């Protein structure tokens, strides 16, 4: 980015690709090196410059540094343009370009999800969930914050396994009310995998018992027993409730 002065303190930013500039330097060094071979004298190490430029270019291609740089550029441009009425299209296009280079770009996923959420586009639902899935392991606090945004735009439901994992995040952080809501929605979802629902039932009974909501814990335990009488988690759930009652 090259600042171009206009009038007084006003200036504009001129974006110029570095490749043409590097290409000019490379051609200049190559020309100087060829002149040295033909007998001209110079204290400049042209062939050193040519060799290091070629080696740097090969290394950048090998390590895909050009793709990483492009991803960072598109992400920064997209996030910078967010919130601007006139820059919204540029924001969406830049963030989409960043995701084509790296589908797991968490910042681009969240930014594009927020753009889509302003008009409740269904694509935003998937993007939010992909971002939360990345954040649950790497940054649990951020996953909780992103879920609050997601819920405000698209409602509470998540993909079942992700919903269970996120409930665990809220539980471990001491946020028992949102954890319970997530688990209650999950045990009531017949399309969720049986294994996930059983884990959700167990965790819900434990959570309710630990918060001295014993009537609710008994109710969920009865549901658990009726729906999954052979579950290996049923006895541990009963034991936990008995332990709380004795304490």
CSV table of C-alpha atoms in Angstrom, one decimal, residues 4-227:
chain,number,residue,atom,x,y,z
A,4,UNK,CA,-0.5,9.2,-2.3
A,5,UNK,CA,-0.7,12.8,-1.0
A,6,UNK,CA,-3.6,14.8,-2.4
A,7,UNK,CA,-4.3,18.2,-0.8
A,8,UNK,CA,-3.0,19.3,2.6
A,9,UNK,CA,-3.4,16.5,5.0
A,10,UNK,CA,-5.6,14.4,2.7
A,11,UNK,CA,-4.1,11.4,1.0
A,12,UNK,CA,-5.2,8.3,-0.8
A,13,UNK,CA,-4.0,4.7,-0.6
A,14,UNK,CA,-2.7,3.1,-3.8
A,15,UNK,CA,-2.6,-0.7,-3.7
A,16,UNK,CA,0.2,-2.1,-5.9
A,17,UNK,CA,1.1,-5.7,-6.3
A,18,UNK,CA,4.7,-6.5,-5.3
A,19,UNK,CA,5.2,-9.0,-8.1
A,20,UNK,CA,5.8,-6.4,-10.9
A,21,UNK,CA,8.2,-4.5,-8.7
A,22,UNK,CA,10.1,-7.7,-7.8
A,23,UNK,CA,10.1,-8.6,-11.5
A,24,UNK,CA,11.7,-5.3,-12.5
A,25,UNK,CA,14.5,-5.8,-9.9
A,26,UNK,CA,15.0,-9.4,-11.0
A,27,UNK,CA,15.3,-8.3,-14.7
A,28,UNK,CA,17.6,-5.5,-13.7
A,29,UNK,CA,19.9,-7.8,-11.8
A,30,UNK,CA,19.8,-10.4,-14.5
A,31,UNK,CA,20.8,-7.7,-17.1
A,32,UNK,CA,23.6,-6.6,-14.8
A,33,UNK,CA,24.9,-10.1,-14.4
A,34,UNK,CA,24.9,-10.7,-18.1
A,35,UNK,CA,26.9,-7.5,-18.6
A,36,UNK,CA,29.4,-8.8,-16.1
A,37,UNK,CA,29.8,-11.9,-18.1
A,38,UNK,CA,30.6,-9.8,-21.2
A,39,UNK,CA,33.4,-7.9,-19.4
A,40,UNK,CA,31.8,-5.0,-17.6
A,41,UNK,CA,33.0,-4.2,-14.1
A,42,UNK,CA,30.8,-3.5,-11.1
A,43,UNK,CA,30.9,-3.9,-7.3
A,44,UNK,CA,27.3,-5.2,-7.2
A,45,UNK,CA,26.8,-8.9,-6.8
A,46,UNK,CA,24.2,-9.3,-9.5
A,47,UNK,CA,24.3,-13.1,-9.6
A,48,UNK,CA,24.0,-13.3,-5.9
A,49,UNK,CA,20.8,-11.2,-6.2
A,50,UNK,CA,19.5,-13.4,-9.0
A,51,UNK,CA,20.2,-16.6,-7.1
A,52,UNK,CA,18.7,-15.4,-3.8
A,53,UNK,CA,15.6,-14.1,-5.6
A,54,UNK,CA,15.1,-17.4,-7.5
A,55,UNK,CA,15.7,-19.4,-4.3
A,56,UNK,CA,13.2,-17.3,-2.4
A,57,UNK,CA,10.6,-17.6,-5.1
A,58,UNK,CA,11.0,-21.4,-5.2
A,59,UNK,CA,10.8,-21.6,-1.4
A,60,UNK,CA,7.6,-19.5,-1.3
A,61,UNK,CA,6.0,-21.7,-3.9
A,62,UNK,CA,7.1,-24.9,-2.1
A,63,UNK,CA,5.7,-23.6,1.3
A,64,UNK,CA,2.6,-22.0,-0.4
A,65,UNK,CA,3.5,-18.7,1.2
A,66,UNK,CA,1.8,-16.9,-1.7
A,67,UNK,CA,-1.5,-18.6,-0.8
A,68,UNK,CA,-1.1,-17.8,2.9
A,69,UNK,CA,-0.3,-14.1,2.1
A,70,UNK,CA,-3.3,-14.0,-0.2
A,71,UNK,CA,-5.5,-15.5,2.4
A,72,UNK,CA,-4.4,-13.0,5.0
A,73,UNK,CA,-5.0,-10.1,2.5
A,74,UNK,CA,-8.5,-11.2,1.6
A,75,UNK,CA,-9.4,-11.8,5.3
A,76,UNK,CA,-8.1,-8.4,6.4
A,77,UNK,CA,-9.9,-6.6,3.5
A,78,UNK,CA,-13.1,-8.5,4.1
A,79,UNK,CA,-13.2,-7.8,7.8
A,80,UNK,CA,-12.2,-4.1,7.3
A,81,UNK,CA,-15.2,-3.6,4.9
A,82,UNK,CA,-17.7,-5.2,7.2
A,83,UNK,CA,-20.4,-2.8,8.5
A,84,UNK,CA,-20.1,-0.5,5.6
A,85,UNK,CA,-23.2,-0.2,3.5
A,86,UNK,CA,-21.2,0.5,0.4
A,87,UNK,CA,-18.4,-2.1,1.1
A,88,UNK,CA,-20.7,-5.0,2.0
A,89,UNK,CA,-20.3,-6.7,-1.4
A,90,UNK,CA,-16.5,-6.3,-1.3
A,91,UNK,CA,-16.5,-7.7,2.3
A,92,UNK,CA,-18.5,-10.8,1.2
A,93,UNK,CA,-16.3,-11.4,-1.9
A,94,UNK,CA,-13.0,-11.0,0.0
A,95,UNK,CA,-14.1,-13.4,2.8
A,96,UNK,CA,-15.3,-15.9,0.2
A,97,UNK,CA,-12.0,-15.7,-1.5
A,98,UNK,CA,-10.2,-16.3,1.8
A,99,UNK,CA,-12.3,-19.4,2.5
A,100,UNK,CA,-11.6,-20.8,-0.9
A,101,UNK,CA,-7.9,-20.7,0.0
A,102,UNK,CA,-8.5,-22.0,3.5
A,103,UNK,CA,-11.9,-23.5,4.4
A,104,UNK,CA,-10.9,-23.5,8.1
A,105,UNK,CA,-10.1,-19.8,8.3
A,106,UNK,CA,-12.0,-19.1,11.6
A,107,UNK,CA,-11.9,-15.3,11.2
A,108,UNK,CA,-13.3,-15.4,7.7
A,109,UNK,CA,-16.0,-18.0,8.7
A,110,UNK,CA,-17.2,-15.8,11.5
A,111,UNK,CA,-17.0,-12.6,9.5
A,112,UNK,CA,-19.0,-14.0,6.6
A,113,UNK,CA,-21.5,-15.6,8.9
A,114,UNK,CA,-22.2,-12.2,10.5
A,115,UNK,CA,-22.7,-10.7,7.0
A,116,UNK,CA,-25.2,-13.4,6.1
A,117,UNK,CA,-26.9,-13.2,9.5
A,118,UNK,CA,-27.9,-9.6,8.9
A,119,UNK,CA,-30.4,-10.9,6.3
A,120,UNK,CA,-30.9,-14.4,7.9
A,121,UNK,CA,-29.4,-16.1,4.9
A,122,UNK,CA,-29.3,-19.9,5.5
A,123,UNK,CA,-25.6,-20.0,4.5
A,124,UNK,CA,-24.8,-18.1,7.7
A,125,UNK,CA,-26.1,-21.0,9.8
A,126,UNK,CA,-23.6,-23.4,8.4
A,127,UNK,CA,-20.7,-20.9,8.5
A,128,UNK,CA,-21.4,-20.1,12.2
A,129,UNK,CA,-21.5,-23.8,13.0
A,130,UNK,CA,-18.2,-24.4,11.2
A,131,UNK,CA,-16.6,-21.5,13.2
A,132,UNK,CA,-18.0,-22.8,16.5
A,133,UNK,CA,-16.6,-26.3,15.8
A,134,UNK,CA,-13.1,-24.8,15.3
A,135,UNK,CA,-13.4,-22.6,18.4
A,136,UNK,CA,-14.7,-25.3,20.8
A,137,UNK,CA,-11.3,-26.9,21.1
A,138,UNK,CA,-9.0,-24.0,20.4
A,139,UNK,CA,-10.8,-21.1,22.1
A,140,UNK,CA,-13.9,-22.2,24.2
A,141,UNK,CA,-14.7,-18.7,25.5
A,142,UNK,CA,-14.9,-17.5,21.9
A,143,UNK,CA,-17.1,-20.4,21.0
A,144,UNK,CA,-19.5,-19.4,23.7
A,145,UNK,CA,-19.6,-15.8,22.4
A,146,UNK,CA,-20.1,-16.9,18.8
A,147,UNK,CA,-23.0,-19.2,19.8
A,148,UNK,CA,-24.7,-16.2,21.4
A,149,UNK,CA,-24.6,-14.5,18.1
A,150,UNK,CA,-25.7,-17.6,16.2
A,151,UNK,CA,-28.7,-18.1,18.6
A,152,UNK,CA,-29.8,-14.5,18.1
A,153,UNK,CA,-29.8,-14.9,14.3
A,154,UNK,CA,-30.8,-18.6,13.8
A,155,UNK,CA,-32.2,-20.0,17.0
A,156,UNK,CA,-30.6,-22.4,19.4
A,157,UNK,CA,-30.3,-25.6,17.3
A,158,UNK,CA,-26.9,-26.9,16.2
A,159,UNK,CA,-25.6,-30.1,14.7
A,160,UNK,CA,-26.1,-32.7,17.4
A,161,UNK,CA,-22.5,-33.6,18.2
A,162,UNK,CA,-21.5,-30.0,18.1
A,163,UNK,CA,-24.4,-29.1,20.4
A,164,UNK,CA,-23.2,-31.7,22.9
A,165,UNK,CA,-19.6,-30.5,22.8
A,166,UNK,CA,-20.7,-26.9,23.3
A,167,UNK,CA,-22.9,-27.8,26.2
A,168,UNK,CA,-19.8,-29.3,27.8
A,169,UNK,CA,-17.9,-26.0,27.2
A,170,UNK,CA,-20.7,-24.0,29.0
A,171,UNK,CA,-20.8,-26.6,31.8
A,172,UNK,CA,-17.0,-26.5,32.4
A,173,UNK,CA,-17.1,-22.7,32.5
A,174,UNK,CA,-19.8,-22.7,35.2
A,175,UNK,CA,-22.5,-21.5,32.8
A,176,UNK,CA,-25.0,-24.2,33.8
A,177,UNK,CA,-28.2,-22.6,32.5
A,178,UNK,CA,-27.2,-22.4,28.8
A,179,UNK,CA,-25.6,-25.9,29.2
A,180,UNK,CA,-28.9,-27.3,30.4
A,181,UNK,CA,-30.8,-25.6,27.6
A,182,UNK,CA,-28.5,-27.2,25.0
A,183,UNK,CA,-28.8,-30.6,26.6
A,184,UNK,CA,-32.5,-30.5,27.0
A,185,UNK,CA,-32.9,-29.6,23.3
A,186,UNK,CA,-30.6,-32.5,22.4
A,187,UNK,CA,-32.4,-35.2,24.4
A,188,UNK,CA,-35.6,-34.1,22.8
A,189,UNK,CA,-34.2,-34.4,19.3
A,190,UNK,CA,-35.1,-37.8,17.8
A,191,UNK,CA,-32.9,-37.3,14.8
A,192,UNK,CA,-29.8,-37.1,17.0
A,193,UNK,CA,-27.6,-40.2,17.2
A,194,UNK,CA,-28.6,-42.5,20.0
A,195,UNK,CA,-25.0,-42.3,21.5
A,196,UNK,CA,-25.1,-38.6,21.5
A,197,UNK,CA,-28.6,-38.5,23.2
A,198,UNK,CA,-27.5,-41.0,25.8
A,199,UNK,CA,-24.4,-38.8,26.7
A,200,UNK,CA,-26.7,-35.8,26.8
A,201,UNK,CA,-29.2,-37.5,29.1
A,202,UNK,CA,-26.3,-38.5,31.5
A,203,UNK,CA,-24.8,-35.0,31.5
A,204,UNK,CA,-28.2,-33.4,32.0
A,205,UNK,CA,-29.1,-35.6,35.0
A,206,UNK,CA,-25.7,-34.8,36.5
A,207,UNK,CA,-26.0,-31.1,35.9
A,208,UNK,CA,-29.5,-30.9,37.4
A,209,UNK,CA,-28.5,-33.0,40.4
A,210,UNK,CA,-25.4,-30.9,41.1
A,211,UNK,CA,-27.7,-27.8,41.1
A,212,UNK,CA,-30.1,-29.4,43.5
A,213,UNK,CA,-32.9,-29.5,40.9
A,214,UNK,CA,-33.8,-33.0,42.1
A,215,UNK,CA,-37.3,-33.2,40.8
A,216,UNK,CA,-36.1,-32.3,37.3
A,217,UNK,CA,-33.2,-34.7,37.6
A,218,UNK,CA,-35.6,-37.5,38.6
A,219,UNK,CA,-37.8,-36.7,35.6
A,220,UNK,CA,-34.9,-36.8,33.2
A,221,UNK,CA,-33.7,-40.0,34.7
A,222,UNK,CA,-37.1,-41.6,34.1
A,223,UNK,CA,-37.0,-40.4,30.5
A,224,UNK,CA,-33.5,-41.8,30.1
A,225,UNK,CA,-34.6,-45.2,31.5
A,226,UNK,CA,-37.7,-45.4,29.3
A,227,UNK,CA,-35.9,-44.4,26.1
